Short mmCIF file of C-alpha atoms in Angstrom, two decimals:
data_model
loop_
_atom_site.label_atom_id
_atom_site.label_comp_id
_atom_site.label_asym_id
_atom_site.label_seq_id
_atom_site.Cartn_x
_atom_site.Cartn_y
_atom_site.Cartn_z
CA UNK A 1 -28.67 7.24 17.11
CA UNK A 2 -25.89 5.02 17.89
CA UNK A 3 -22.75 4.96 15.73
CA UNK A 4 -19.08 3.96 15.79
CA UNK A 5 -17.15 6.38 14.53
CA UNK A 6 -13.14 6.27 13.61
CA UNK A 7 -10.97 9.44 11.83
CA UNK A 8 -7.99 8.12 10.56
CA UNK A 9 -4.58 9.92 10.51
CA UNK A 10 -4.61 13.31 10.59
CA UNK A 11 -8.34 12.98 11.24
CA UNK A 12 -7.89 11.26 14.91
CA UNK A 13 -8.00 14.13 16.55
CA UNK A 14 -11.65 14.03 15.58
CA UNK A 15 -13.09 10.87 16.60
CA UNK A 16 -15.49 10.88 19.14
CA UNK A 17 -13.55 10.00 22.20
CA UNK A 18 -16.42 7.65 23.48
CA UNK A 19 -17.21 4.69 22.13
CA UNK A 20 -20.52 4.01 20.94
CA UNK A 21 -20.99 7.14 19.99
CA UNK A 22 -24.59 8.54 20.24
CA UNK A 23 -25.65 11.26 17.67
CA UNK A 24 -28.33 12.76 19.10
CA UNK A 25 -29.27 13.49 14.92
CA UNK A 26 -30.32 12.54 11.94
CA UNK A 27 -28.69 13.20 8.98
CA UNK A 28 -25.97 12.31 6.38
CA UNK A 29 -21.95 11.73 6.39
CA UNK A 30 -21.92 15.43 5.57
CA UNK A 31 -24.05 16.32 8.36
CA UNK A 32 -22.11 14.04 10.95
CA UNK A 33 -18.66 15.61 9.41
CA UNK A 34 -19.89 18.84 10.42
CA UNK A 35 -21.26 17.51 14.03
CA UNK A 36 -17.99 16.29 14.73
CA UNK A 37 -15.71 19.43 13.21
CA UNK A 38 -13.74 16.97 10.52
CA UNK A 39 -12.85 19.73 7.58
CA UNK A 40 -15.22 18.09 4.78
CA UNK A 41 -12.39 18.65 1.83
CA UNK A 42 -8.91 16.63 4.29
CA UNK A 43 -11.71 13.22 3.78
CA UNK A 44 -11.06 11.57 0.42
CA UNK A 45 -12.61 8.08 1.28
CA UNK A 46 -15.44 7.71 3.43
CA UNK A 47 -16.93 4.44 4.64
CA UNK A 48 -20.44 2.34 6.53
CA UNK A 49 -20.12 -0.62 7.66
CA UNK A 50 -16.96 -1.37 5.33
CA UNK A 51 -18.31 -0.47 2.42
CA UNK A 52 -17.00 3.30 0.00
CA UNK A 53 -19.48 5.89 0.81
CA UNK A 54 -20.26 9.25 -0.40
CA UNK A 55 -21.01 12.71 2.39
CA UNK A 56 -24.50 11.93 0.86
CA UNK A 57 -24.84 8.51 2.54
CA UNK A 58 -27.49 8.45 5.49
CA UNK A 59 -26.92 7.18 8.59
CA UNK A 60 -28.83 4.32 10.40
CA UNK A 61 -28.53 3.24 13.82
CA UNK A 62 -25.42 1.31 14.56
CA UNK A 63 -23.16 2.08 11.19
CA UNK A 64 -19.65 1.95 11.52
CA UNK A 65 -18.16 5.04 10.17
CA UNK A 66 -14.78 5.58 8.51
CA UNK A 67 -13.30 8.85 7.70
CA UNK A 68 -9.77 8.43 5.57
CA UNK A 69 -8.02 11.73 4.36
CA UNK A 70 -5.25 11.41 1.87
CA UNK A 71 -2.42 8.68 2.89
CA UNK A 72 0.39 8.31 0.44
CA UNK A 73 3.33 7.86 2.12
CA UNK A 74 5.83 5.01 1.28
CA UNK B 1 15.91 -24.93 -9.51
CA UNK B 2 16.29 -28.87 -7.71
CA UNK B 3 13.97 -29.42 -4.63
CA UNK B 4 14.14 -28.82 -1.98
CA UNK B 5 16.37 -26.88 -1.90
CA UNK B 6 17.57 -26.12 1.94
CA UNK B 7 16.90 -22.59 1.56
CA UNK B 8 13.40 -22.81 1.29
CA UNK B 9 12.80 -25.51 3.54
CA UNK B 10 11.09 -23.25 6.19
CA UNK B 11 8.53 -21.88 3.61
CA UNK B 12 7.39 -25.47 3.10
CA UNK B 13 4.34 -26.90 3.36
CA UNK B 14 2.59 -23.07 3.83
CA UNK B 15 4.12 -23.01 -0.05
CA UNK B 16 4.59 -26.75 -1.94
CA UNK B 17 7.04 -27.73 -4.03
CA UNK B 18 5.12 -27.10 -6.81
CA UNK B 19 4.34 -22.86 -5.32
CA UNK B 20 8.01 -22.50 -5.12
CA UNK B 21 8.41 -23.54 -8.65
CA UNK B 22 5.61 -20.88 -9.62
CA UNK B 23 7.25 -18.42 -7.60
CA UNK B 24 10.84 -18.99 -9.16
CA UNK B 25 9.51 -18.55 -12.62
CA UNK B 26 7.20 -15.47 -11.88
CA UNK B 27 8.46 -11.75 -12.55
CA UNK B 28 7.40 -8.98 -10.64
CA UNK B 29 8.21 -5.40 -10.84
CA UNK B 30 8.50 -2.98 -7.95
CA UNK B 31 8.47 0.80 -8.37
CA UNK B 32 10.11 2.18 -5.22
CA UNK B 33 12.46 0.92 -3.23
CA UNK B 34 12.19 3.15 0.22
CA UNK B 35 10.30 2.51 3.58
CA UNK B 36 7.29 -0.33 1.19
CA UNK B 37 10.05 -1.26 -1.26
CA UNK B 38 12.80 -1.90 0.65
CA UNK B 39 10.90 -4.53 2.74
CA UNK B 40 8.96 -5.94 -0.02
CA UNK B 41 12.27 -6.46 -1.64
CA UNK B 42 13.54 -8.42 1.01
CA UNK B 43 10.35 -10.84 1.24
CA UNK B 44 10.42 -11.57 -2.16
CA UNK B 45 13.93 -12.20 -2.16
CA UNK B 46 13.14 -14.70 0.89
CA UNK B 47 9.92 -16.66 -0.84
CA UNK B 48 12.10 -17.24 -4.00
CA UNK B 49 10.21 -14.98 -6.49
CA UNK B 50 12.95 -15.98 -9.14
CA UNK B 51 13.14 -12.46 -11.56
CA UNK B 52 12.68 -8.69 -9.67
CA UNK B 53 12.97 -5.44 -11.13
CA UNK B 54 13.56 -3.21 -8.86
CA UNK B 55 13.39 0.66 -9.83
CA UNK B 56 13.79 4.22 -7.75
CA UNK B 57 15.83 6.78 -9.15
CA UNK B 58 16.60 8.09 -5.41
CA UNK B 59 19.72 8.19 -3.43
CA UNK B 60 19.57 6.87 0.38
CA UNK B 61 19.85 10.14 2.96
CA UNK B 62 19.77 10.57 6.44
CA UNK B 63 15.91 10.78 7.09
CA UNK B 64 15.43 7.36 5.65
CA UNK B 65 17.17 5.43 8.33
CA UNK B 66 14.03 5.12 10.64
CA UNK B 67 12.18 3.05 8.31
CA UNK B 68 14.20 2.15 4.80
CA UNK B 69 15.67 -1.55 5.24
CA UNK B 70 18.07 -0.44 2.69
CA UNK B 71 18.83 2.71 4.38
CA UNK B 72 22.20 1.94 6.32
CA UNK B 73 24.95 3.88 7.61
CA UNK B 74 27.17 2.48 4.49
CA UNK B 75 24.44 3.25 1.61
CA UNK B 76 23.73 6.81 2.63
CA UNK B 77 24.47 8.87 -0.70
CA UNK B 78 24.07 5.95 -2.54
CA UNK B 79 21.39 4.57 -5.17
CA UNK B 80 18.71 2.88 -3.75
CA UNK B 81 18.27 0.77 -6.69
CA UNK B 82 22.22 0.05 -6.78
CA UNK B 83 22.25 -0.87 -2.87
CA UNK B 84 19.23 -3.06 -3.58
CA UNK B 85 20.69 -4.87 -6.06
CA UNK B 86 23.76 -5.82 -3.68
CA UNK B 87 21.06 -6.25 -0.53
CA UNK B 88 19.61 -9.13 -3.36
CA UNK B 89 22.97 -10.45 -4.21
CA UNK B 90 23.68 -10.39 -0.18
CA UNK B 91 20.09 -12.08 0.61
CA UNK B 92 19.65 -14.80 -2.70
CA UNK B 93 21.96 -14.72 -5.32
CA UNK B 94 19.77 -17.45 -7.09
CA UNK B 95 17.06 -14.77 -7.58
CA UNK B 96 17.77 -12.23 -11.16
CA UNK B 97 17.45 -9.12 -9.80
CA UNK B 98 17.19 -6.02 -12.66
CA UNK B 99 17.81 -2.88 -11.04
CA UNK B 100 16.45 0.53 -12.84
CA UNK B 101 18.42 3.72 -11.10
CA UNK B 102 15.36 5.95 -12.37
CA UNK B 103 12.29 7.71 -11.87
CA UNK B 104 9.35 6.03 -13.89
CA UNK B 105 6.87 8.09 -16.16
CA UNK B 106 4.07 6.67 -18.40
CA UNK B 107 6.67 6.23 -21.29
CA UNK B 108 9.39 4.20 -19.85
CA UNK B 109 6.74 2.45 -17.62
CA UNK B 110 5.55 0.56 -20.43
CA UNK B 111 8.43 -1.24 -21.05
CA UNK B 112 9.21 -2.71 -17.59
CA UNK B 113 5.50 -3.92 -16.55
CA UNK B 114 4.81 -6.02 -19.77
CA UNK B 115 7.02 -9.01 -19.10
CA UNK B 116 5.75 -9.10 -15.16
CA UNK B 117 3.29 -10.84 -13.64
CA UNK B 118 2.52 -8.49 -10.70
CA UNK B 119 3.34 -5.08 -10.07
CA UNK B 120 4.19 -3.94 -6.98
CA UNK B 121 3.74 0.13 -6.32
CA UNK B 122 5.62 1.29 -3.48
CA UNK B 123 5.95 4.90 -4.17
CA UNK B 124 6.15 7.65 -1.75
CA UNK B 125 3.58 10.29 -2.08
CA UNK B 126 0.44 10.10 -4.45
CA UNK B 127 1.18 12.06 -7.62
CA UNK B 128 1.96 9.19 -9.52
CA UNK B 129 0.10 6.39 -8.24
CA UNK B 130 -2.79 7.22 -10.51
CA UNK B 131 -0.74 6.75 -13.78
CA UNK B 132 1.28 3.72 -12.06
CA UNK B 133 -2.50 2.06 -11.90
CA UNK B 134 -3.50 2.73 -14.83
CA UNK B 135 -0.20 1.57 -16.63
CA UNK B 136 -0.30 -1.89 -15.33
CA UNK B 137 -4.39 -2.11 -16.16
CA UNK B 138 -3.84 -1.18 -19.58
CA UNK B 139 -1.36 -3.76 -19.73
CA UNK B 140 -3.75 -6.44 -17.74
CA UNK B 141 -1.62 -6.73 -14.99
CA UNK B 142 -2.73 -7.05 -11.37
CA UNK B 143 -0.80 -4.33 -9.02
CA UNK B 144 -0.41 -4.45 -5.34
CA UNK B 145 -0.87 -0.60 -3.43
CA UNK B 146 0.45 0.63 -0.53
CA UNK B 147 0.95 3.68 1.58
CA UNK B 148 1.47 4.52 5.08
CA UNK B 149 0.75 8.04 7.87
CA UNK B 150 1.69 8.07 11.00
CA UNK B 151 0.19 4.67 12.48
CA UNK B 152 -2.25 4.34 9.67
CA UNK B 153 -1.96 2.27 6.42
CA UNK B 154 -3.93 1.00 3.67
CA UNK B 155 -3.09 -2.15 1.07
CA UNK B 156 -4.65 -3.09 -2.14
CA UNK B 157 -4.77 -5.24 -4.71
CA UNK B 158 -6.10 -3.92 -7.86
CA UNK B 159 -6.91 -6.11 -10.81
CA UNK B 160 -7.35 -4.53 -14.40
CA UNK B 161 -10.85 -2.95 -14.64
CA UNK B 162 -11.18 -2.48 -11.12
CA UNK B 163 -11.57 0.84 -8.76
CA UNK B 164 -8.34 1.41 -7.06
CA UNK B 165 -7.39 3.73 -4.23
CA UNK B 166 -5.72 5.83 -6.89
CA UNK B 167 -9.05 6.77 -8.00
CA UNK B 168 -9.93 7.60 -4.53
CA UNK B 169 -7.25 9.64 -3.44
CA UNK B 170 -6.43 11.17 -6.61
CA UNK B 171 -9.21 10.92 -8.83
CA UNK B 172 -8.43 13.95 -11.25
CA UNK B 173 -5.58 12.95 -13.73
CA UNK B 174 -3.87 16.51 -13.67
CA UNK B 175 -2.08 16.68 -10.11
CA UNK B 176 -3.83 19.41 -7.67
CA UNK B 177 -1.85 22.60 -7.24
CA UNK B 178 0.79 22.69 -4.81
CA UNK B 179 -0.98 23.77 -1.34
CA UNK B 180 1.17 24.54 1.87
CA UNK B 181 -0.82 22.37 3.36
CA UNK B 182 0.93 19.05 4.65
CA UNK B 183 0.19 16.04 3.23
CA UNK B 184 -1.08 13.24 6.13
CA UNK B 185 2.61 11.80 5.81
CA UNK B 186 4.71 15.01 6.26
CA UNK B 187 2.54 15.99 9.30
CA UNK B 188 2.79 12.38 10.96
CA UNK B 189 5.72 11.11 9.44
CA UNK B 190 6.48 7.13 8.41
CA UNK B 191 7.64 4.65 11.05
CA UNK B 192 9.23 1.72 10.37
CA UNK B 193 6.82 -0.78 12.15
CA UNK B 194 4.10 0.76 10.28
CA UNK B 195 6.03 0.74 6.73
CA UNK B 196 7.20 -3.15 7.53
CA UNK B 197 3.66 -4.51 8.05
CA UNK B 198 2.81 -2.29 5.11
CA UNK B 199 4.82 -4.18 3.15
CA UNK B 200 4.19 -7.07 4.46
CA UNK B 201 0.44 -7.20 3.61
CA UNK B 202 1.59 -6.21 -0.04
CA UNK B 203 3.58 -9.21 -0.32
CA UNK B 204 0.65 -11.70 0.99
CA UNK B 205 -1.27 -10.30 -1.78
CA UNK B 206 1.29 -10.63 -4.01
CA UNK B 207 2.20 -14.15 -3.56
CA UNK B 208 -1.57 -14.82 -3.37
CA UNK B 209 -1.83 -13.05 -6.89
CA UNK B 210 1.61 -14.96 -8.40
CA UNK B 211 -0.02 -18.51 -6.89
CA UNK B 212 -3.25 -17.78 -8.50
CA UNK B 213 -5.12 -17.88 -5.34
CA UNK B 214 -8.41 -15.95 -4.28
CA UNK B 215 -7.65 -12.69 -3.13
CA UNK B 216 -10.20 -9.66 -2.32
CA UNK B 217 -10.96 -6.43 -3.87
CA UNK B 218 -11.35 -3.42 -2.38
CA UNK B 219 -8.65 -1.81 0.50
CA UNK B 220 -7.25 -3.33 3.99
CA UNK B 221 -6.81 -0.53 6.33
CA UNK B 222 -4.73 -0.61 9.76
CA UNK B 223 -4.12 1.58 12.69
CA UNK B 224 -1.50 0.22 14.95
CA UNK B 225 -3.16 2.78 17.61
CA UNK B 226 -6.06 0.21 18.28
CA UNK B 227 -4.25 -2.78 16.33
CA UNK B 228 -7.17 -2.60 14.38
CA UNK B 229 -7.62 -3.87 10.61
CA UNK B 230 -10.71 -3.56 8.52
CA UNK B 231 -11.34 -4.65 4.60
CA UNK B 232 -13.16 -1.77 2.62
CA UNK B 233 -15.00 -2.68 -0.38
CA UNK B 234 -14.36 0.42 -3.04
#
């Protein structure tokens, strides 16, 4: 399937570098996580098509994925 | 306050007569006054929100001169609630500005968020965010978030009974144990474009909040890599 995918932060080193990416998968956050290497317990907010998710979430064709670890800094 | 008054005469007709008269009778407290704070500071100062607490219990040091606004060569070693009470005196002397040299904790929070209308968290680091939140919801008072990685940041505004990124980022009330692991901040560091527009975004939502006009839930996150900005719904 078709996503667009975006790590934030210390997570940018793992977005996909193309853009759409295709997941040639089914599956969950969790299982996409794992696809793309992103340590599951650095995400602490995880969101499809701008809404909160959970790793549990399934994935459709064309979601827009977030992946947001910890930001605090002031 | 007469109107107009020259010295808002630029903020008019985006704010009326009648905003600035909101805004110079409206209170807000902000806890922190570093890379968020210091900016924020110097907005409100600018709109004419007419009382400001201000409260960090920090003193300025060298690696807070690539992004503090208060951070100068001359306030290094000194209070940054004391320099930002002269940087408001310097800016608008016809704002009150209350400045509170000290580190807030759930008992002497109390105190300082009753009488405001907004609170404004600009803390560095997450370990007390969560209580911060919580304080002002308790005491029905809407708080604006912040905080800032690298080129990433996120802005909230969190009414009482709403989810806030607090929950999110640290949703256990007792603080994890220390890890060596770098928090997203210490590995990327702050820069100061990043913690301006930060702060920047606060203040919208503050004056929004202080006007009484609509203003959505849920987090705006930016990455100045892409100039990108997205709203998440929590």
């Amino acid at each position: 399937m078709q996503l667009t995918v975006k790590c934030f932060a210390t997570l940018a080193p793992h977005s996909p570098t193309v853009a759409p990416f295709i997941w040639d998968a089914q599956g969950t956050v969790a299982d996409l996580m794992t696809h793309l290497h992103v340590p599951h317990h650095e995400v602490k907010l995880i969101f499809v098509n701008g809404r909160s998710a959970t790793p549990d979430t399934t994935l459709n064709d064309g979601d827009r994925v977030g992946l947001f670890p910890p930001v605090g800094g002031g | 306050m007469s109107l107009p008054d020259p010295r808002y005469a630029r903020n008019l007709s985006t704010l009326s007569a009648d905003d600035q008269r909101v805004l110079a009778q409206s209170h807000v407290l902000l806890v922190g006054l570093g890379g968020l704070g210091g900016a924020v500071l110097d907005q409100l100062l600018r709109l004419g929100v007419g009382h400001i607490t201000g409260a960090d219990g920090d003193v300025f040091e060298p690696s807070n001169l690539n992004r503090q606004l208060l951070a100068t060569q001359n306030t290094l070693g000194q209070g940054k609630a004391l320099a930002a009470a002269e940087r408001a005196a310097l800016v608008n002397p016809t704002v009150r500005f209350t400045p509170v040299a000290a580190f807030l904790d759930s008992h002497t929070l109390p105190p300082l968020v009753r009488p405001a209308h907004v609170v404004i968290d600009a803390l560095g680091g997450l370990a007390f965010r969560r209580d911060l939140q919580h304080i002002a919801a308790a005491h029905g008072k809407p708080l604006v978030s912040a905080g800032i990685a690298g080129f990433t940041g996120w802005v909230a505004a969190v009414r009482p009974g709403e989810i806030g990124p607090a929950d999110i980022f640290t949703p256990s009330p007792s603080p994890s144990p220390p890890s060596s692991h770098p928090t997203a901040e210490e590995a990327l560091g702050n820069l100061a474009p990043v913690a301006t527009l930060a702060a920047s975004l606060q203040v919208t939502l503050a004056l929004k909040l202080l006007l009484r006009r609509p203003v959505q839930s849920g987090m705006f996150i930016f990455d100045l890599d892409d100039l990108s900005l997205q709203h998440v719904a929590l």
